[in-house]
Each structure stands twice: as structure tokens, then as C-alpha cells.
Amino acid sequence: KVISIDQETYNEAVDAICSASRITVKTGGGAANIDGKVLEEFLELTDAAYVHGPQVPGIYPYSKERNMSVGGSKGSICGNYAMNECDLIIALGARGVCQWDCSGTAFRKAKKMININCDYDDLGQYNNSVRIQGDAQEVLIKLNELLRGRNLNSDPEWIKGCVQKKEEWEAYKKLRYDQPVLEDPKRKKKILTEPAAIKIACDFAAEHECIKIFDAGDVQANGFQIVTDEKPGYTISDSGSSYMGFAVSSTLAFAIAGNKDYPMAFTGDGSFMMNPQILIDAVQHGLKGMILLFDNRRMGAITSLQN
């Protein structure tokens, strides 16, 4: 695995960590295969809050105190708090796209960034950053070795404040789960809201260890706010590309792989209409899976963009 061997860069990163008081670690898709134990040790050694992108829930269990869920323009209350209030951001395998960092506004209080990425271009995303090129896990292993026994300057109220925001986020979601239906003026009856429906489906997936695949769009945005995975690999999301039809098309790979896992495709009606051919292919290849089709017409996101 490729990894930088510039010791001065690692020393600069360690100095930045030891002098910071409020650290947030954020993982992107490039850190999808990182060992959760290596990541957990790094979070403990740096006394950092943790925020993840939509592609990588479960690397660090949602139930852990430091996990602030997803952050960005469609992020959680606690995830965005951890991004907005930190004075050092450590990015692992992330491209820094607009939804990820709210077009650069998320880290307004950050004085420095440590950017860890294999891709050289992505390393140059931010000013005033320590840039370490290499595999995220290998870099963290080296940083963990250098950080053991070092004194930190961490604010004892930092994680407490983040936990309070996570409690606020959980209450925000619960209020919507406890009111699962709303009156629809078009249909003139009460119908299940999309967040409530996704929550029910996610609970089913967790119980039966199904793989959740979220399409681009509103279903995806609601989905990665609702997902609370404890293990990696159980949520797959189109992220940053906005390929409508991604979820249902992706299920075909499970048939080709021998139907070892059971996929659940979460898709809106617009995305679903992009890929009718996949249904014929799914029958031909004997796919065993599920499509959850959500009526998004009342949300009007695409119409608003078009207007």
C-alpha cells in the first residue's frame, strides 16, 4: 500500500493534533476499508469527534459516543456541529465535494487541516493543511504510534457538547418517527412519510442483515440521515455522482455474485424510471432482492431545480 515516508510531515501532523483543542475526524469513501479498531484508537488518542460521509456508515459504530453521524449540506445536527465548531479537521479519504463540506463553509473555525488521501489532487483541496499522501489505514497506524503517550490540549467540554447535539438529533428524528403519517392534500388522506417508511425498512434490513442500497436524490438524503449502522458494508449509497437509477441497477451485481447477500434498493420514482431494462436482466439472472419504490412527486426537488 502506498504511504508517504516523509517524517517531517508526520511530525507536523502530530504537533497540530497536540496543540488543537477541538478535533473532528471525517471519513469519506476512500476510507471505506479501514479497520474500525485502528480508527477507534486514533479517535481516542486525539480525543476527536467523528463524522462520516454517506458512503461509509458503520466503520465506527453509530452507538459509540464519539460518532456524530453524517455531516454536510444534508448532514445531521450533531455532525454539522462537530464540523462547524472544531479547530482542527482531519480528513480521511475524502474529496471535499460541495455536499461534503457545504462548499467550504463547514470548517469556518478550523485553524488547520490534516488531509490524508491517496489521490494527490484531493490532497490540495484546502489551504493551510498538512497533506499526507497514502492509504488511510497505514497512515493512521503510523500516527497512532507517534501519538501514544503524547499530551493533548483537548477541551474537556468538546465531546460533551457534541454528545448533547447528538441527543438533540435523536430527539429530532424521534419526533418524526412518532408522527409517521401526514395529511396529503392531493390524495385527501393521511399517508406514511418518507422518513418513517425508510426507518421501517432500515429496521427490517438490520434484523435480517440485508444490504441497503440508496439511489441518488431525496431517498438518499433521507436515508443516510436515518441509517445507524453498527458494522461496515451494510449501506451502499450513490454519492457525489447523482446517478439516477443507481440503486436498482446495483442489485444485479448481487445475482452475478451468486445471491450470497440480499439487497434492498431504496429508490424514488424518478430514479426508478431511468432503468426499466434492469428488471428484465434481474429476472434473467435470477436476482433475489427487494425494490422499495418511493413516490417523490410531492417533494418536487427536481422540479425546483428545473425551475
PDB file of N, CA and C in Angstrom, residues 26 83 89 91 94-107 110 112-115 121-131:
ATOM      1  N   LYS A  26     -13.173  13.255   9.910  1.00  0.00           N
ATOM      2  CA  LYS A  26     -14.250  12.921   8.970  1.00  0.00           C
ATOM      3  C   LYS A  26     -13.750  11.960   7.907  1.00  0.00           C
ATOM      4  N   MET A  83     -18.415  19.614  12.743  1.00  0.00           N
ATOM      5  CA  MET A  83     -17.651  20.202  11.643  1.00  0.00           C
ATOM      6  C   MET A  83     -17.514  21.709  11.801  1.00  0.00           C
ATOM      7  N   ILE A  89      -9.541  19.886  11.635  1.00  0.00           N
ATOM      8  CA  ILE A  89     -10.279  18.847  10.920  1.00  0.00           C
ATOM      9  C   ILE A  89      -9.272  17.864  10.325  1.00  0.00           C
ATOM     10  N   ALA A  91      -9.201  14.863   7.702  1.00  0.00           N
ATOM     11  CA  ALA A  91      -9.999  14.239   6.642  1.00  0.00           C
ATOM     12  C   ALA A  91      -9.319  12.957   6.177  1.00  0.00           C
ATOM     13  N   ALA A  94     -11.294  11.603   1.656  1.00  0.00           N
ATOM     14  CA  ALA A  94     -12.466  12.388   1.253  1.00  0.00           C
ATOM     15  C   ALA A  94     -12.104  13.385   0.160  1.00  0.00           C
ATOM     16  N   ARG A  95     -13.048  13.616  -0.748  1.00  0.00           N
ATOM     17  CA  ARG A  95     -12.798  14.526  -1.876  1.00  0.00           C
ATOM     18  C   ARG A  95     -13.159  15.971  -1.572  1.00  0.00           C
ATOM     19  N   GLY A  96     -13.919  16.189  -0.505  1.00  0.00           N
ATOM     20  CA  GLY A  96     -14.300  17.559  -0.179  1.00  0.00           C
ATOM     21  C   GLY A  96     -15.265  18.180  -1.173  1.00  0.00           C
ATOM     22  N   VAL A  97     -16.208  17.390  -1.696  1.00  0.00           N
ATOM     23  CA  VAL A  97     -17.192  17.932  -2.630  1.00  0.00           C
ATOM     24  C   VAL A  97     -18.173  18.837  -1.883  1.00  0.00           C
ATOM     25  N   CYS A  98     -18.982  19.581  -2.625  1.00  0.00           N
ATOM     26  CA  CYS A  98     -19.812  20.629  -2.030  1.00  0.00           C
ATOM     27  C   CYS A  98     -20.754  20.094  -0.952  1.00  0.00           C
ATOM     28  N   GLN A  99     -21.396  18.941  -1.172  1.00  0.00           N
ATOM     29  CA  GLN A  99     -22.314  18.413  -0.165  1.00  0.00           C
ATOM     30  C   GLN A  99     -21.557  17.922   1.068  1.00  0.00           C
ATOM     31  N   TRP A 100     -20.309  17.591   0.891  1.00  0.00           N
ATOM     32  CA  TRP A 100     -19.492  17.069   1.992  1.00  0.00           C
ATOM     33  C   TRP A 100     -19.083  18.185   2.939  1.00  0.00           C
ATOM     34  N   ASP A 101     -18.669  19.313   2.367  1.00  0.00           N
ATOM     35  CA  ASP A 101     -18.171  20.389   3.234  1.00  0.00           C
ATOM     36  C   ASP A 101     -18.970  21.680   3.091  1.00  0.00           C
ATOM     37  N   CYS A 102     -20.199  21.596   2.557  1.00  0.00           N
ATOM     38  CA  CYS A 102     -21.051  22.784   2.397  1.00  0.00           C
ATOM     39  C   CYS A 102     -20.312  23.895   1.641  1.00  0.00           C
ATOM     40  N   SER A 103     -19.611  23.489   0.586  1.00  0.00           N
ATOM     41  CA  SER A 103     -18.883  24.433  -0.272  1.00  0.00           C
ATOM     42  C   SER A 103     -17.867  25.276   0.505  1.00  0.00           C
ATOM     43  N   GLY A 104     -17.234  24.661   1.489  1.00  0.00           N
ATOM     44  CA  GLY A 104     -16.160  25.328   2.224  1.00  0.00           C
ATOM     45  C   GLY A 104     -16.595  26.101   3.450  1.00  0.00           C
ATOM     46  N   THR A 105     -17.880  26.137   3.755  1.00  0.00           N
ATOM     47  CA  THR A 105     -18.354  26.917   4.903  1.00  0.00           C
ATOM     48  C   THR A 105     -18.345  26.112   6.193  1.00  0.00           C
ATOM     49  N   ALA A 106     -18.217  24.785   6.099  1.00  0.00           N
ATOM     50  CA  ALA A 106     -18.380  23.929   7.280  1.00  0.00           C
ATOM     51  C   ALA A 106     -17.281  24.131   8.304  1.00  0.00           C
ATOM     52  N   PHE A 107     -16.080  24.422   7.861  1.00  0.00           N
ATOM     53  CA  PHE A 107     -14.944  24.444   8.781  1.00  0.00           C
ATOM     54  C   PHE A 107     -14.492  25.870   9.080  1.00  0.00           C
ATOM     55  N   ALA A 110     -12.032  26.224  11.879  1.00  0.00           N
ATOM     56  CA  ALA A 110     -10.831  25.383  11.831  1.00  0.00           C
ATOM     57  C   ALA A 110      -9.607  26.225  11.486  1.00  0.00           C
ATOM     58  N   LYS A 112      -6.602  24.717  11.054  1.00  0.00           N
ATOM     59  CA  LYS A 112      -5.706  23.874  10.278  1.00  0.00           C
ATOM     60  C   LYS A 112      -6.444  22.600   9.876  1.00  0.00           C
ATOM     61  N   MET A 113      -5.938  21.927   8.852  1.00  0.00           N
ATOM     62  CA  MET A 113      -6.491  20.647   8.420  1.00  0.00           C
ATOM     63  C   MET A 113      -5.361  19.659   8.208  1.00  0.00           C
ATOM     64  N   ILE A 114      -5.628  18.406   8.563  1.00  0.00           N
ATOM     65  CA  ILE A 114      -4.745  17.307   8.184  1.00  0.00           C
ATOM     66  C   ILE A 114      -5.496  16.498   7.138  1.00  0.00           C
ATOM     67  N   ASN A 115      -4.979  16.475   5.939  1.00  0.00           N
ATOM     68  CA  ASN A 115      -5.664  15.824   4.819  1.00  0.00           C
ATOM     69  C   ASN A 115      -4.901  14.558   4.440  1.00  0.00           C
ATOM     70  N   ASP A 121      -4.356  15.040  -6.157  1.00  0.00           N
ATOM     71  CA  ASP A 121      -5.189  16.220  -6.414  1.00  0.00           C
ATOM     72  C   ASP A 121      -6.102  16.529  -5.226  1.00  0.00           C
ATOM     73  N   ASP A 122      -6.666  15.469  -4.614  1.00  0.00           N
ATOM     74  CA  ASP A 122      -7.560  15.681  -3.476  1.00  0.00           C
ATOM     75  C   ASP A 122      -6.816  16.208  -2.252  1.00  0.00           C
ATOM     76  N   LEU A 123      -5.527  15.955  -2.176  1.00  0.00           N
ATOM     77  CA  LEU A 123      -4.734  16.480  -1.062  1.00  0.00           C
ATOM     78  C   LEU A 123      -4.665  18.001  -1.081  1.00  0.00           C
ATOM     79  N   GLY A 124      -4.792  18.594  -2.267  1.00  0.00           N
ATOM     80  CA  GLY A 124      -4.681  20.040  -2.396  1.00  0.00           C
ATOM     81  C   GLY A 124      -5.989  20.780  -2.271  1.00  0.00           C
ATOM     82  N   GLN A 125      -7.017  20.117  -1.729  1.00  0.00           N
ATOM     83  CA  GLN A 125      -8.362  20.700  -1.675  1.00  0.00           C
ATOM     84  C   GLN A 125      -8.423  21.938  -0.774  1.00  0.00           C
ATOM     85  N   TYR A 126      -7.650  21.944   0.304  1.00  0.00           N
ATOM     86  CA  TYR A 126      -7.785  23.020   1.293  1.00  0.00           C
ATOM     87  C   TYR A 126      -6.459  23.714   1.557  1.00  0.00           C
ATOM     88  N   ASN A 127      -6.551  25.009   1.873  1.00  0.00           N
ATOM     89  CA  ASN A 127      -5.378  25.770   2.284  1.00  0.00           C
ATOM     90  C   ASN A 127      -4.981  25.399   3.712  1.00  0.00           C
ATOM     91  N   ASN A 128      -3.789  25.790   4.093  1.00  0.00           N
ATOM     92  CA  ASN A 128      -3.286  25.624   5.455  1.00  0.00           C
ATOM     93  C   ASN A 128      -3.496  24.199   5.973  1.00  0.00           C
ATOM     94  N   SER A 129      -3.085  23.227   5.184  1.00  0.00           N
ATOM     95  CA  SER A 129      -3.290  21.834   5.560  1.00  0.00           C
ATOM     96  C   SER A 129      -1.985  21.048   5.549  1.00  0.00           C
ATOM     97  N   VAL A 130      -1.913  20.079   6.458  1.00  0.00           N
ATOM     98  CA  VAL A 130      -0.830  19.097   6.444  1.00  0.00           C
ATOM     99  C   VAL A 130      -1.290  17.973   5.534  1.00  0.00           C
ATOM    100  N   ARG A 131      -0.564  17.708   4.479  1.00  0.00           N
ATOM    101  CA  ARG A 131      -1.014  16.763   3.461  1.00  0.00           C
ATOM    102  C   ARG A 131      -0.178  15.494   3.513  1.00  0.00           C
TER     103      ARG A 131
END
